[in-house]
Structures are given as structure tokens and as C-alpha cells.
PDB file of N, CA and C in Angstrom:
ATOM      1  N   MET T 179     120.526 -81.539 161.934  1.00  0.00           N
ATOM      2  CA  MET T 179     119.107 -81.682 161.758  1.00  0.00           C
ATOM      3  C   MET T 179     118.372 -80.349 161.907  1.00  0.00           C
ATOM      4  N   PHE T 180     118.769 -79.540 162.873  1.00  0.00           N
ATOM      5  CA  PHE T 180     118.058 -78.293 163.129  1.00  0.00           C
ATOM      6  C   PHE T 180     118.616 -77.103 162.356  1.00  0.00           C
ATOM      7  N   ARG T 181     119.624 -77.322 161.539  1.00  0.00           N
ATOM      8  CA  ARG T 181     120.176 -76.180 160.813  1.00  0.00           C
ATOM      9  C   ARG T 181     119.207 -75.650 159.764  1.00  0.00           C
ATOM     10  N   HIS T 182     118.227 -76.473 159.356  1.00  0.00           N
ATOM     11  CA  HIS T 182     117.224 -76.010 158.402  1.00  0.00           C
ATOM     12  C   HIS T 182     116.203 -75.090 159.064  1.00  0.00           C
ATOM     13  N   LEU T 183     116.125 -75.118 160.366  1.00  0.00           N
ATOM     14  CA  LEU T 183     115.175 -74.271 161.083  1.00  0.00           C
ATOM     15  C   LEU T 183     115.680 -72.843 161.255  1.00  0.00           C
ATOM     16  N   LYS T 184     116.896 -72.565 160.810  1.00  0.00           N
ATOM     17  CA  LYS T 184     117.424 -71.210 160.910  1.00  0.00           C
ATOM     18  C   LYS T 184     116.688 -70.237 159.996  1.00  0.00           C
ATOM     19  N   ILE T 185     115.945 -70.766 159.060  1.00  0.00           N
ATOM     20  CA  ILE T 185     115.194 -69.909 158.147  1.00  0.00           C
ATOM     21  C   ILE T 185     113.936 -69.342 158.810  1.00  0.00           C
ATOM     22  N   LEU T 186     113.478 -69.952 159.896  1.00  0.00           N
ATOM     23  CA  LEU T 186     112.236 -69.517 160.534  1.00  0.00           C
ATOM     24  C   LEU T 186     112.279 -68.073 161.046  1.00  0.00           C
ATOM     25  N   PRO T 187     113.346 -67.627 161.744  1.00  0.00           N
ATOM     26  CA  PRO T 187     113.360 -66.214 162.150  1.00  0.00           C
ATOM     27  C   PRO T 187     113.365 -65.262 160.954  1.00  0.00           C
ATOM     28  N   ARG T 188     114.038 -65.646 159.903  1.00  0.00           N
ATOM     29  CA  ARG T 188     114.064 -64.794 158.711  1.00  0.00           C
ATOM     30  C   ARG T 188     112.690 -64.752 158.047  1.00  0.00           C
ATOM     31  N   LEU T 189     112.014 -65.895 158.007  1.00  0.00           N
ATOM     32  CA  LEU T 189     110.665 -65.940 157.454  1.00  0.00           C
ATOM     33  C   LEU T 189     109.714 -65.109 158.305  1.00  0.00           C
ATOM     34  N   TRP T 190     109.861 -65.175 159.620  1.00  0.00           N
ATOM     35  CA  TRP T 190     109.043 -64.363 160.529  1.00  0.00           C
ATOM     36  C   TRP T 190     109.260 -62.872 160.277  1.00  0.00           C
ATOM     37  N   ARG T 191     110.519 -62.459 160.122  1.00  0.00           N
ATOM     38  CA  ARG T 191     110.833 -61.053 159.869  1.00  0.00           C
ATOM     39  C   ARG T 191     110.284 -60.607 158.513  1.00  0.00           C
ATOM     40  N   THR T 192     110.392 -61.472 157.511  1.00  0.00           N
ATOM     41  CA  THR T 192     109.866 -61.133 156.190  1.00  0.00           C
ATOM     42  C   THR T 192     108.350 -61.008 156.230  1.00  0.00           C
ATOM     43  N   GLY T 193     107.698 -61.867 156.984  1.00  0.00           N
ATOM     44  CA  GLY T 193     106.247 -61.769 157.138  1.00  0.00           C
ATOM     45  C   GLY T 193     105.827 -60.488 157.830  1.00  0.00           C
ATOM     46  N   ARG T 194     106.557 -60.108 158.877  1.00  0.00           N
ATOM     47  CA  ARG T 194     106.270 -58.839 159.565  1.00  0.00           C
ATOM     48  C   ARG T 194     106.473 -57.651 158.624  1.00  0.00           C
ATOM     49  N   LEU T 195     107.550 -57.705 157.828  1.00  0.00           N
ATOM     50  CA  LEU T 195     107.818 -56.638 156.865  1.00  0.00           C
ATOM     51  C   LEU T 195     106.696 -56.558 155.841  1.00  0.00           C
ATOM     52  N   ALA T 196     106.228 -57.709 155.368  1.00  0.00           N
ATOM     53  CA  ALA T 196     105.149 -57.723 154.385  1.00  0.00           C
ATOM     54  C   ALA T 196     103.865 -57.135 154.966  1.00  0.00           C
ATOM     55  N   LEU T 197     103.548 -57.457 156.215  1.00  0.00           N
ATOM     56  CA  LEU T 197     102.346 -56.894 156.832  1.00  0.00           C
ATOM     57  C   LEU T 197     102.458 -55.381 157.003  1.00  0.00           C
ATOM     58  N   ARG T 198     103.648 -54.909 157.345  1.00  0.00           N
ATOM     59  CA  ARG T 198     103.842 -53.458 157.457  1.00  0.00           C
ATOM     60  C   ARG T 198     103.659 -52.781 156.099  1.00  0.00           C
ATOM     61  N   LEU T 199     104.160 -53.425 155.049  1.00  0.00           N
ATOM     62  CA  LEU T 199     104.047 -52.846 153.716  1.00  0.00           C
ATOM     63  C   LEU T 199     102.610 -52.865 153.211  1.00  0.00           C
ATOM     64  N   VAL T 200     101.859 -53.891 153.558  1.00  0.00           N
ATOM     65  CA  VAL T 200     100.460 -53.958 153.131  1.00  0.00           C
ATOM     66  C   VAL T 200      99.663 -52.818 153.765  1.00  0.00           C
ATOM     67  N   ARG T 201      99.994 -52.467 154.990  1.00  0.00           N
ATOM     68  CA  ARG T 201      99.273 -51.387 155.677  1.00  0.00           C
ATOM     69  C   ARG T 201      99.729 -50.001 155.250  1.00  0.00           C
ATOM     70  N   ASP T 202     100.845 -49.894 154.531  1.00  0.00           N
ATOM     71  CA  ASP T 202     101.367 -48.603 154.110  1.00  0.00           C
ATOM     72  C   ASP T 202     100.594 -48.115 152.878  1.00  0.00           C
ATOM     73  N   PRO T 203     100.003 -46.931 152.949  1.00  0.00           N
ATOM     74  CA  PRO T 203      99.220 -46.448 151.797  1.00  0.00           C
ATOM     75  C   PRO T 203     100.073 -46.055 150.592  1.00  0.00           C
ATOM     76  N   ARG T 204     101.379 -45.937 150.754  1.00  0.00           N
ATOM     77  CA  ARG T 204     102.246 -45.555 149.636  1.00  0.00           C
ATOM     78  C   ARG T 204     102.587 -46.724 148.719  1.00  0.00           C
ATOM     79  N   VAL T 205     102.320 -47.940 149.167  1.00  0.00           N
ATOM     80  CA  VAL T 205     102.606 -49.128 148.360  1.00  0.00           C
ATOM     81  C   VAL T 205     101.514 -49.260 147.302  1.00  0.00           C
ATOM     82  N   PRO T 206     101.898 -49.492 146.042  1.00  0.00           N
ATOM     83  CA  PRO T 206     100.901 -49.585 144.965  1.00  0.00           C
ATOM     84  C   PRO T 206      99.914 -50.734 145.170  1.00  0.00           C
ATOM     85  N   LEU T 207      98.734 -50.559 144.649  1.00  0.00           N
ATOM     86  CA  LEU T 207      97.683 -51.551 144.779  1.00  0.00           C
ATOM     87  C   LEU T 207      98.033 -52.852 144.062  1.00  0.00           C
ATOM     88  N   ALA T 208      98.766 -52.773 142.963  1.00  0.00           N
ATOM     89  CA  ALA T 208      99.173 -53.981 142.236  1.00  0.00           C
ATOM     90  C   ALA T 208     100.074 -54.859 143.109  1.00  0.00           C
ATOM     91  N   SER T 209     100.939 -54.245 143.886  1.00  0.00           N
ATOM     92  CA  SER T 209     101.805 -55.002 144.790  1.00  0.00           C
ATOM     93  C   SER T 209     100.982 -55.673 145.883  1.00  0.00           C
ATOM     94  N   LYS T 210     100.008 -54.951 146.395  1.00  0.00           N
ATOM     95  CA  LYS T 210      99.148 -55.511 147.433  1.00  0.00           C
ATOM     96  C   LYS T 210      98.308 -56.662 146.883  1.00  0.00           C
ATOM     97  N   ALA T 211      97.975 -56.609 145.596  1.00  0.00           N
ATOM     98  CA  ALA T 211      97.214 -57.699 144.972  1.00  0.00           C
ATOM     99  C   ALA T 211      98.048 -58.986 144.933  1.00  0.00           C
ATOM    100  N   ILE T 212      99.359 -58.864 144.742  1.00  0.00           N
ATOM    101  CA  ILE T 212     100.237 -60.036 144.768  1.00  0.00           C
ATOM    102  C   ILE T 212     100.208 -60.669 146.154  1.00  0.00           C
ATOM    103  N   PHE T 213     100.273 -59.853 147.185  1.00  0.00           N
ATOM    104  CA  PHE T 213     100.214 -60.363 148.557  1.00  0.00           C
ATOM    105  C   PHE T 213      98.871 -61.038 148.819  1.00  0.00           C
ATOM    106  N   ALA T 214      97.793 -60.402 148.377  1.00  0.00           N
ATOM    107  CA  ALA T 214      96.457 -60.973 148.590  1.00  0.00           C
ATOM    108  C   ALA T 214      96.320 -62.315 147.868  1.00  0.00           C
ATOM    109  N   ALA T 215      96.827 -62.408 146.658  1.00  0.00           N
ATOM    110  CA  ALA T 215      96.754 -63.664 145.908  1.00  0.00           C
ATOM    111  C   ALA T 215      97.538 -64.769 146.614  1.00  0.00           C
ATOM    112  N   THR T 216      98.671 -64.411 147.205  1.00  0.00           N
ATOM    113  CA  THR T 216      99.462 -65.394 147.944  1.00  0.00           C
ATOM    114  C   THR T 216      98.700 -65.903 149.157  1.00  0.00           C
ATOM    115  N   VAL T 217      98.100 -64.996 149.904  1.00  0.00           N
ATOM    116  CA  VAL T 217      97.346 -65.396 151.101  1.00  0.00           C
ATOM    117  C   VAL T 217      96.138 -66.247 150.710  1.00  0.00           C
ATOM    118  N   ILE T 218      95.455 -65.875 149.654  1.00  0.00           N
ATOM    119  CA  ILE T 218      94.289 -66.642 149.208  1.00  0.00           C
ATOM    120  C   ILE T 218      94.709 -68.049 148.800  1.00  0.00           C
ATOM    121  N   TYR T 219      95.841 -68.181 148.115  1.00  0.00           N
ATOM    122  CA  TYR T 219      96.301 -69.509 147.718  1.00  0.00           C
ATOM    123  C   TYR T 219      96.651 -70.362 148.936  1.00  0.00           C
ATOM    124  N   ILE T 220      97.275 -69.749 149.938  1.00  0.00           N
ATOM    125  CA  ILE T 220      97.691 -70.501 151.121  1.00  0.00           C
ATOM    126  C   ILE T 220      96.477 -71.006 151.900  1.00  0.00           C
ATOM    127  N   VAL T 221      95.450 -70.192 152.049  1.00  0.00           N
ATOM    128  CA  VAL T 221      94.304 -70.592 152.860  1.00  0.00           C
ATOM    129  C   VAL T 221      93.247 -71.368 152.068  1.00  0.00           C
ATOM    130  N   SER T 222      93.322 -71.362 150.753  1.00  0.00           N
ATOM    131  CA  SER T 222      92.305 -72.060 149.969  1.00  0.00           C
ATOM    132  C   SER T 222      92.533 -73.569 150.010  1.00  0.00           C
ATOM    133  N   PRO T 223      91.466 -74.331 149.932  1.00  0.00           N
ATOM    134  CA  PRO T 223      91.627 -75.790 149.927  1.00  0.00           C
ATOM    135  C   PRO T 223      92.101 -76.336 148.584  1.00  0.00           C
ATOM    136  N   ILE T 224      92.104 -75.520 147.557  1.00  0.00           N
ATOM    137  CA  ILE T 224      92.533 -75.961 146.237  1.00  0.00           C
ATOM    138  C   ILE T 224      94.048 -75.739 146.127  1.00  0.00           C
ATOM    139  N   ASP T 225      94.782 -76.812 145.897  1.00  0.00           N
ATOM    140  CA  ASP T 225      96.237 -76.752 145.775  1.00  0.00           C
ATOM    141  C   ASP T 225      96.670 -77.405 144.475  1.00  0.00           C
ATOM    142  N   ILE T 226      97.867 -77.056 144.043  1.00  0.00           N
ATOM    143  CA  ILE T 226      98.455 -77.733 142.894  1.00  0.00           C
ATOM    144  C   ILE T 226      98.780 -79.174 143.279  1.00  0.00           C
ATOM    145  N   ILE T 227      99.375 -79.336 144.445  1.00  0.00           N
ATOM    146  CA  ILE T 227      99.663 -80.661 144.990  1.00  0.00           C
ATOM    147  C   ILE T 227      98.839 -80.792 146.273  1.00  0.00           C
ATOM    148  N   PRO T 228      97.929 -81.752 146.349  1.00  0.00           N
ATOM    149  CA  PRO T 228      97.058 -81.879 147.530  1.00  0.00           C
ATOM    150  C   PRO T 228      97.859 -82.105 148.816  1.00  0.00           C
ATOM    151  N   ASP T 229      97.308 -81.609 149.926  1.00  0.00           N
ATOM    152  CA  ASP T 229      97.995 -81.702 151.218  1.00  0.00           C
ATOM    153  C   ASP T 229      97.991 -83.114 151.799  1.00  0.00           C
ATOM    154  N   TRP T 230      97.230 -84.024 151.244  1.00  0.00           N
ATOM    155  CA  TRP T 230      97.215 -85.360 151.811  1.00  0.00           C
ATOM    156  C   TRP T 230      98.420 -86.180 151.395  1.00  0.00           C
ATOM    157  N   PHE T 231      99.259 -85.655 150.483  1.00  0.00           N
ATOM    158  CA  PHE T 231     100.568 -86.273 150.251  1.00  0.00           C
ATOM    159  C   PHE T 231     101.449 -85.890 151.438  1.00  0.00           C
ATOM    160  N   PRO T 232     102.125 -86.844 152.076  1.00  0.00           N
ATOM    161  CA  PRO T 232     102.781 -86.606 153.367  1.00  0.00           C
ATOM    162  C   PRO T 232     103.682 -85.375 153.445  1.00  0.00           C
ATOM    163  N   PHE T 233     104.653 -85.217 152.623  1.00  0.00           N
ATOM    164  CA  PHE T 233     105.592 -84.107 152.770  1.00  0.00           C
ATOM    165  C   PHE T 233     105.464 -83.100 151.632  1.00  0.00           C
ATOM    166  N   VAL T 234     105.170 -83.583 150.459  1.00  0.00           N
ATOM    167  CA  VAL T 234     105.150 -82.744 149.262  1.00  0.00           C
ATOM    168  C   VAL T 234     104.014 -81.733 149.301  1.00  0.00           C
ATOM    169  N   GLY T 235     102.878 -82.095 149.872  1.00  0.00           N
ATOM    170  CA  GLY T 235     101.738 -81.183 149.930  1.00  0.00           C
ATOM    171  C   GLY T 235     102.006 -79.955 150.785  1.00  0.00           C
ATOM    172  N   GLN T 236     102.672 -80.146 151.926  1.00  0.00           N
ATOM    173  CA  GLN T 236     103.003 -79.012 152.789  1.00  0.00           C
ATOM    174  C   GLN T 236     104.161 -78.201 152.206  1.00  0.00           C
ATOM    175  N   ALA T 237     105.103 -78.876 151.555  1.00  0.00           N
ATOM    176  CA  ALA T 237     106.220 -78.167 150.930  1.00  0.00           C
ATOM    177  C   ALA T 237     105.729 -77.259 149.813  1.00  0.00           C
ATOM    178  N   ASP T 238     104.689 -77.683 149.124  1.00  0.00           N
ATOM    179  CA  ASP T 238     104.085 -76.866 148.078  1.00  0.00           C
ATOM    180  C   ASP T 238     103.572 -75.549 148.657  1.00  0.00           C
ATOM    181  N   ASP T 239     102.909 -75.606 149.801  1.00  0.00           N
ATOM    182  CA  ASP T 239     102.390 -74.387 150.429  1.00  0.00           C
ATOM    183  C   ASP T 239     103.519 -73.479 150.912  1.00  0.00           C
ATOM    184  N   VAL T 240     104.558 -74.068 151.473  1.00  0.00           N
ATOM    185  CA  VAL T 240     105.689 -73.261 151.960  1.00  0.00           C
ATOM    186  C   VAL T 240     106.399 -72.587 150.792  1.00  0.00           C
ATOM    187  N   LEU T 241     106.604 -73.321 149.711  1.00  0.00           N
ATOM    188  CA  LEU T 241     107.259 -72.725 148.539  1.00  0.00           C
ATOM    189  C   LEU T 241     106.395 -71.633 147.916  1.00  0.00           C
ATOM    190  N   ALA T 242     105.087 -71.821 147.896  1.00  0.00           N
ATOM    191  CA  ALA T 242     104.193 -70.782 147.381  1.00  0.00           C
ATOM    192  C   ALA T 242     104.246 -69.538 148.265  1.00  0.00           C
ATOM    193  N   LEU T 243     104.317 -69.733 149.575  1.00  0.00           N
ATOM    194  CA  LEU T 243     104.420 -68.606 150.499  1.00  0.00           C
ATOM    195  C   LEU T 243     105.730 -67.848 150.292  1.00  0.00           C
ATOM    196  N   LEU T 244     106.836 -68.572 150.206  1.00  0.00           N
ATOM    197  CA  LEU T 244     108.129 -67.921 150.000  1.00  0.00           C
ATOM    198  C   LEU T 244     108.180 -67.184 148.666  1.00  0.00           C
ATOM    199  N   ALA T 245     107.685 -67.810 147.619  1.00  0.00           N
ATOM    200  CA  ALA T 245     107.694 -67.167 146.299  1.00  0.00           C
ATOM    201  C   ALA T 245     106.787 -65.943 146.273  1.00  0.00           C
ATOM    202  N   GLY T 246     105.613 -66.052 146.903  1.00  0.00           N
ATOM    203  CA  GLY T 246     104.689 -64.918 146.931  1.00  0.00           C
ATOM    204  C   GLY T 246     105.236 -63.745 147.717  1.00  0.00           C
ATOM    205  N   LEU T 247     105.848 -64.012 148.870  1.00  0.00           N
ATOM    206  CA  LEU T 247     106.446 -62.928 149.663  1.00  0.00           C
ATOM    207  C   LEU T 247     107.607 -62.285 148.916  1.00  0.00           C
ATOM    208  N   ASN T 248     108.422 -63.098 148.263  1.00  0.00           N
ATOM    209  CA  ASN T 248     109.550 -62.560 147.503  1.00  0.00           C
ATOM    210  C   ASN T 248     109.063 -61.683 146.351  1.00  0.00           C
ATOM    211  N   LEU T 249     108.066 -62.150 145.629  1.00  0.00           N
ATOM    212  CA  LEU T 249     107.516 -61.369 144.518  1.00  0.00           C
ATOM    213  C   LEU T 249     106.876 -60.078 145.025  1.00  0.00           C
ATOM    214  N   PHE T 250     106.176 -60.148 146.156  1.00  0.00           N
ATOM    215  CA  PHE T 250     105.560 -58.953 146.738  1.00  0.00           C
ATOM    216  C   PHE T 250     106.614 -57.925 147.124  1.00  0.00           C
ATOM    217  N   LEU T 251     107.694 -58.368 147.785  1.00  0.00           N
ATOM    218  CA  LEU T 251     108.729 -57.430 148.207  1.00  0.00           C
ATOM    219  C   LEU T 251     109.452 -56.817 147.009  1.00  0.00           C
ATOM    220  N   ARG T 252     109.614 -57.580 145.939  1.00  0.00           N
ATOM    221  CA  ARG T 252     110.243 -57.029 144.735  1.00  0.00           C
ATOM    222  C   ARG T 252     109.327 -56.057 144.002  1.00  0.00           C
ATOM    223  N   ALA T 253     108.012 -56.227 144.154  1.00  0.00           N
ATOM    224  CA  ALA T 253     107.067 -55.341 143.485  1.00  0.00           C
ATOM    225  C   ALA T 253     106.890 -54.020 144.224  1.00  0.00           C
ATOM    226  N   CYS T 254     107.251 -53.988 145.494  1.00  0.00           N
ATOM    227  CA  CYS T 254     107.147 -52.749 146.274  1.00  0.00           C
ATOM    228  C   CYS T 254     108.310 -51.821 145.937  1.00  0.00           C
ATOM    229  N   PRO T 255     108.102 -50.514 146.023  1.00  0.00           N
ATOM    230  CA  PRO T 255     109.215 -49.584 145.807  1.00  0.00           C
ATOM    231  C   PRO T 255     110.332 -49.830 146.824  1.00  0.00           C
ATOM    232  N   THR T 256     111.566 -49.844 146.353  1.00  0.00           N
ATOM    233  CA  THR T 256     112.687 -50.204 147.225  1.00  0.00           C
ATOM    234  C   THR T 256     112.874 -49.220 148.363  1.00  0.00           C
ATOM    235  N   TRP T 257     112.610 -47.946 148.141  1.00  0.00           N
ATOM    236  CA  TRP T 257     112.834 -46.978 149.209  1.00  0.00           C
ATOM    237  C   TRP T 257     111.831 -47.164 150.344  1.00  0.00           C
ATOM    238  N   ILE T 258     110.628 -47.637 150.033  1.00  0.00           N
ATOM    239  CA  ILE T 258     109.657 -47.899 151.094  1.00  0.00           C
ATOM    240  C   ILE T 258     110.058 -49.156 151.867  1.00  0.00           C
ATOM    241  N   VAL T 259     110.527 -50.173 151.149  1.00  0.00           N
ATOM    242  CA  VAL T 259     110.967 -51.404 151.808  1.00  0.00           C
ATOM    243  C   VAL T 259     112.149 -51.106 152.728  1.00  0.00           C
ATOM    244  N   GLU T 260     113.118 -50.323 152.249  1.00  0.00           N
ATOM    245  CA  GLU T 260     114.276 -49.967 153.074  1.00  0.00           C
ATOM    246  C   GLU T 260     113.866 -49.162 154.292  1.00  0.00           C
ATOM    247  N   GLU T 261     112.900 -48.265 154.119  1.00  0.00           N
ATOM    248  CA  GLU T 261     112.421 -47.462 155.253  1.00  0.00           C
ATOM    249  C   GLU T 261     111.805 -48.352 156.329  1.00  0.00           C
ATOM    250  N   HIS T 262     110.998 -49.308 155.920  1.00  0.00           N
ATOM    251  CA  HIS T 262     110.367 -50.202 156.902  1.00  0.00           C
ATOM    252  C   HIS T 262     111.388 -51.144 157.529  1.00  0.00           C
ATOM    253  N   GLU T 263     112.382 -51.581 156.772  1.00  0.00           N
ATOM    254  CA  GLU T 263     113.432 -52.422 157.349  1.00  0.00           C
ATOM    255  C   GLU T 263     114.225 -51.652 158.400  1.00  0.00           C
ATOM    256  N   GLU T 264     114.503 -50.375 158.134  1.00  0.00           N
ATOM    257  CA  GLU T 264     115.218 -49.552 159.104  1.00  0.00           C
ATOM    258  C   GLU T 264     114.377 -49.360 160.370  1.00  0.00           C
ATOM    259  N   ARG T 265     113.101 -49.161 160.193  1.00  0.00           N
ATOM    260  CA  ARG T 265     112.229 -48.977 161.362  1.00  0.00           C
ATOM    261  C   ARG T 265     112.128 -50.260 162.167  1.00  0.00           C
ATOM    262  N   MET T 266     112.098 -51.404 161.503  1.00  0.00           N
ATOM    263  CA  MET T 266     112.013 -52.681 162.216  1.00  0.00           C
ATOM    264  C   MET T 266     113.302 -52.990 162.970  1.00  0.00           C
ATOM    265  N   SER T 267     114.444 -52.577 162.417  1.00  0.00           N
ATOM    266  CA  SER T 267     115.712 -52.859 163.082  1.00  0.00           C
ATOM    267  C   SER T 267     116.052 -51.811 164.137  1.00  0.00           C
ATOM    268  N   GLY T 268     115.258 -50.761 164.245  1.00  0.00           N
ATOM    269  CA  GLY T 268     115.477 -49.752 165.273  1.00  0.00           C
ATOM    270  C   GLY T 268     116.408 -48.632 164.854  1.00  0.00           C
ATOM    271  N   LEU T 269     116.796 -48.593 163.589  1.00  0.00           N
ATOM    272  CA  LEU T 269     117.680 -47.535 163.124  1.00  0.00           C
ATOM    273  C   LEU T 269     116.933 -46.231 162.872  1.00  0.00           C
ATOM    274  N   ARG T 270     115.614 -46.317 162.814  1.00  0.00           N
ATOM    275  CA  ARG T 270     114.816 -45.148 162.518  1.00  0.00           C
ATOM    276  C   ARG T 270     113.609 -45.143 163.433  1.00  0.00           C
ATOM    277  N   GLU T 271     113.157 -43.974 163.815  1.00  0.00           N
ATOM    278  CA  GLU T 271     111.990 -43.877 164.673  1.00  0.00           C
ATOM    279  C   GLU T 271     110.743 -44.287 163.906  1.00  0.00           C
ATOM    280  N   ASP T 272     109.787 -44.852 164.606  1.00  0.00           N
ATOM    281  CA  ASP T 272     108.572 -45.351 163.986  1.00  0.00           C
ATOM    282  C   ASP T 272     107.443 -44.334 164.047  1.00  0.00           C
ATOM    283  N   ARG T 273     107.787 -43.082 163.867  1.00  0.00           N
ATOM    284  CA  ARG T 273     106.776 -42.037 163.848  1.00  0.00           C
ATOM    285  C   ARG T 273     106.678 -41.469 162.448  1.00  0.00           C
ATOM    286  N   PRO T 274     105.492 -41.083 162.023  1.00  0.00           N
ATOM    287  CA  PRO T 274     105.381 -40.437 160.711  1.00  0.00           C
ATOM    288  C   PRO T 274     106.071 -39.084 160.727  1.00  0.00           C
ATOM    289  N   ASP T 275     106.462 -38.638 159.544  1.00  0.00           N
ATOM    290  CA  ASP T 275     107.194 -37.376 159.432  1.00  0.00           C
ATOM    291  C   ASP T 275     106.392 -36.186 159.935  1.00  0.00           C
ATOM    292  N   SER T 276     105.069 -36.252 159.851  1.00  0.00           N
ATOM    293  CA  SER T 276     104.258 -35.103 160.255  1.00  0.00           C
ATOM    294  C   SER T 276     104.247 -34.920 161.773  1.00  0.00           C
ATOM    295  N   ASP T 277     104.574 -35.951 162.545  1.00  0.00           N
ATOM    296  CA  ASP T 277     104.567 -35.837 164.000  1.00  0.00           C
ATOM    297  C   ASP T 277     105.905 -35.397 164.575  1.00  0.00           C
ATOM    298  N   ARG T 278     106.914 -35.321 163.769  1.00  0.00           N
ATOM    299  CA  ARG T 278     108.229 -34.953 164.277  1.00  0.00           C
ATOM    300  C   ARG T 278     108.281 -33.456 164.566  1.00  0.00           C
ATOM    301  N   PRO T 279     108.973 -33.079 165.619  1.00  0.00           N
ATOM    302  CA  PRO T 279     109.081 -31.650 165.911  1.00  0.00           C
ATOM    303  C   PRO T 279     109.898 -30.941 164.832  1.00  0.00           C
ATOM    304  N   VAL T 280     109.470 -29.774 164.507  1.00  0.00           N
ATOM    305  CA  VAL T 280     110.117 -29.002 163.449  1.00  0.00           C
ATOM    306  C   VAL T 280     110.721 -27.755 164.075  1.00  0.00           C
ATOM    307  N   ASP T 281     111.952 -27.478 163.710  1.00  0.00           N
ATOM    308  CA  ASP T 281     112.590 -26.255 164.157  1.00  0.00           C
ATOM    309  C   ASP T 281     112.181 -25.159 163.178  1.00  0.00           C
ATOM    310  N   ALA T 282     111.120 -24.463 163.507  1.00  0.00           N
ATOM    311  CA  ALA T 282     110.538 -23.499 162.575  1.00  0.00           C
ATOM    312  C   ALA T 282     110.982 -22.083 162.962  1.00  0.00           C
ATOM    313  N   ARG T 283     111.803 -21.530 162.164  1.00  0.00           N
ATOM    314  CA  ARG T 283     112.200 -20.138 162.306  1.00  0.00           C
ATOM    315  C   ARG T 283     111.723 -19.402 161.060  1.00  0.00           C
ATOM    316  N   TYR T 284     110.781 -18.527 161.264  1.00  0.00           N
ATOM    317  CA  TYR T 284     110.191 -17.842 160.135  1.00  0.00           C
ATOM    318  C   TYR T 284     110.821 -16.464 159.994  1.00  0.00           C
ATOM    319  N   GLU T 285     111.025 -16.115 158.760  1.00  0.00           N
ATOM    320  CA  GLU T 285     111.530 -14.783 158.455  1.00  0.00           C
ATOM    321  C   GLU T 285     110.527 -14.147 157.489  1.00  0.00           C
ATOM    322  N   ARG T 286     110.414 -12.860 157.644  1.00  0.00           N
ATOM    323  CA  ARG T 286     109.516 -12.115 156.776  1.00  0.00           C
ATOM    324  C   ARG T 286     110.171 -11.916 155.425  1.00  0.00           C
ATOM    325  N   VAL T 287     109.470 -12.295 154.367  1.00  0.00           N
ATOM    326  CA  VAL T 287     109.987 -12.156 153.008  1.00  0.00           C
ATOM    327  C   VAL T 287     109.354 -10.932 152.388  1.00  0.00           C
ATOM    328  N   ARG T 288     110.182 -10.101 151.777  1.00  0.00           N
ATOM    329  CA  ARG T 288     109.667  -8.870 151.146  1.00  0.00           C
ATOM    330  C   ARG T 288     109.805  -8.931 149.673  1.00  0.00           C
TER     331      ARG T 288
END
């Protein structure tokens, strides 16, 4: 019965990844528009299948959320998505490149 709930941690991680990508200025505006359209559909009272149907109405919203997040992640550049996934898993530091210490040895060029 509870084996279907194993998707919840993955959905949570995907949602966190999507929020990180929305805040990243390197992600194209068209990709962010897909995310915005998904959120607007989820919170709007207008649905394809009304929520007053017992199970089908809520399943419609969940499927729209999953499809919208998947489309958003595919629309983002893969190298940015991989960078954020590495930072979320702890494989990479969560500091911007400009804050990292640089070993600067300058030589005079003639």
C-alpha cells in the first residue's frame, strides 16, 4: 500500500531543484515561463477535470504538476541542472565562483 509513497521524496527533491533553477539568472526566461504556467494552473480554480470528482480531480493536478516540472527541467540547460543537482547532493560547494579564493600569481609581461 505504501510503496506508491516512495515517489514523494523524489518529488520533493525535484521541486527544490526547480525552485533553485527559477532563482538562477542563467536559466532562460522561456523555461521560467513554463514553470510559471505550471504553478498558475495548479493554484487556479479552473481545471480540466474539476476537483469535486473524488479521486480524478486531484490526480489531474498531480499529473499536471509532474508534467510541468518535467518539461521545465528539460527546457533548462543541462549543465545548469547538473550543477544544481551536484550542489544539492553536496558534491559541490554552494558558493558562487566569484567568492572562491584564487591563487593569483602575477608575472610581468613584456
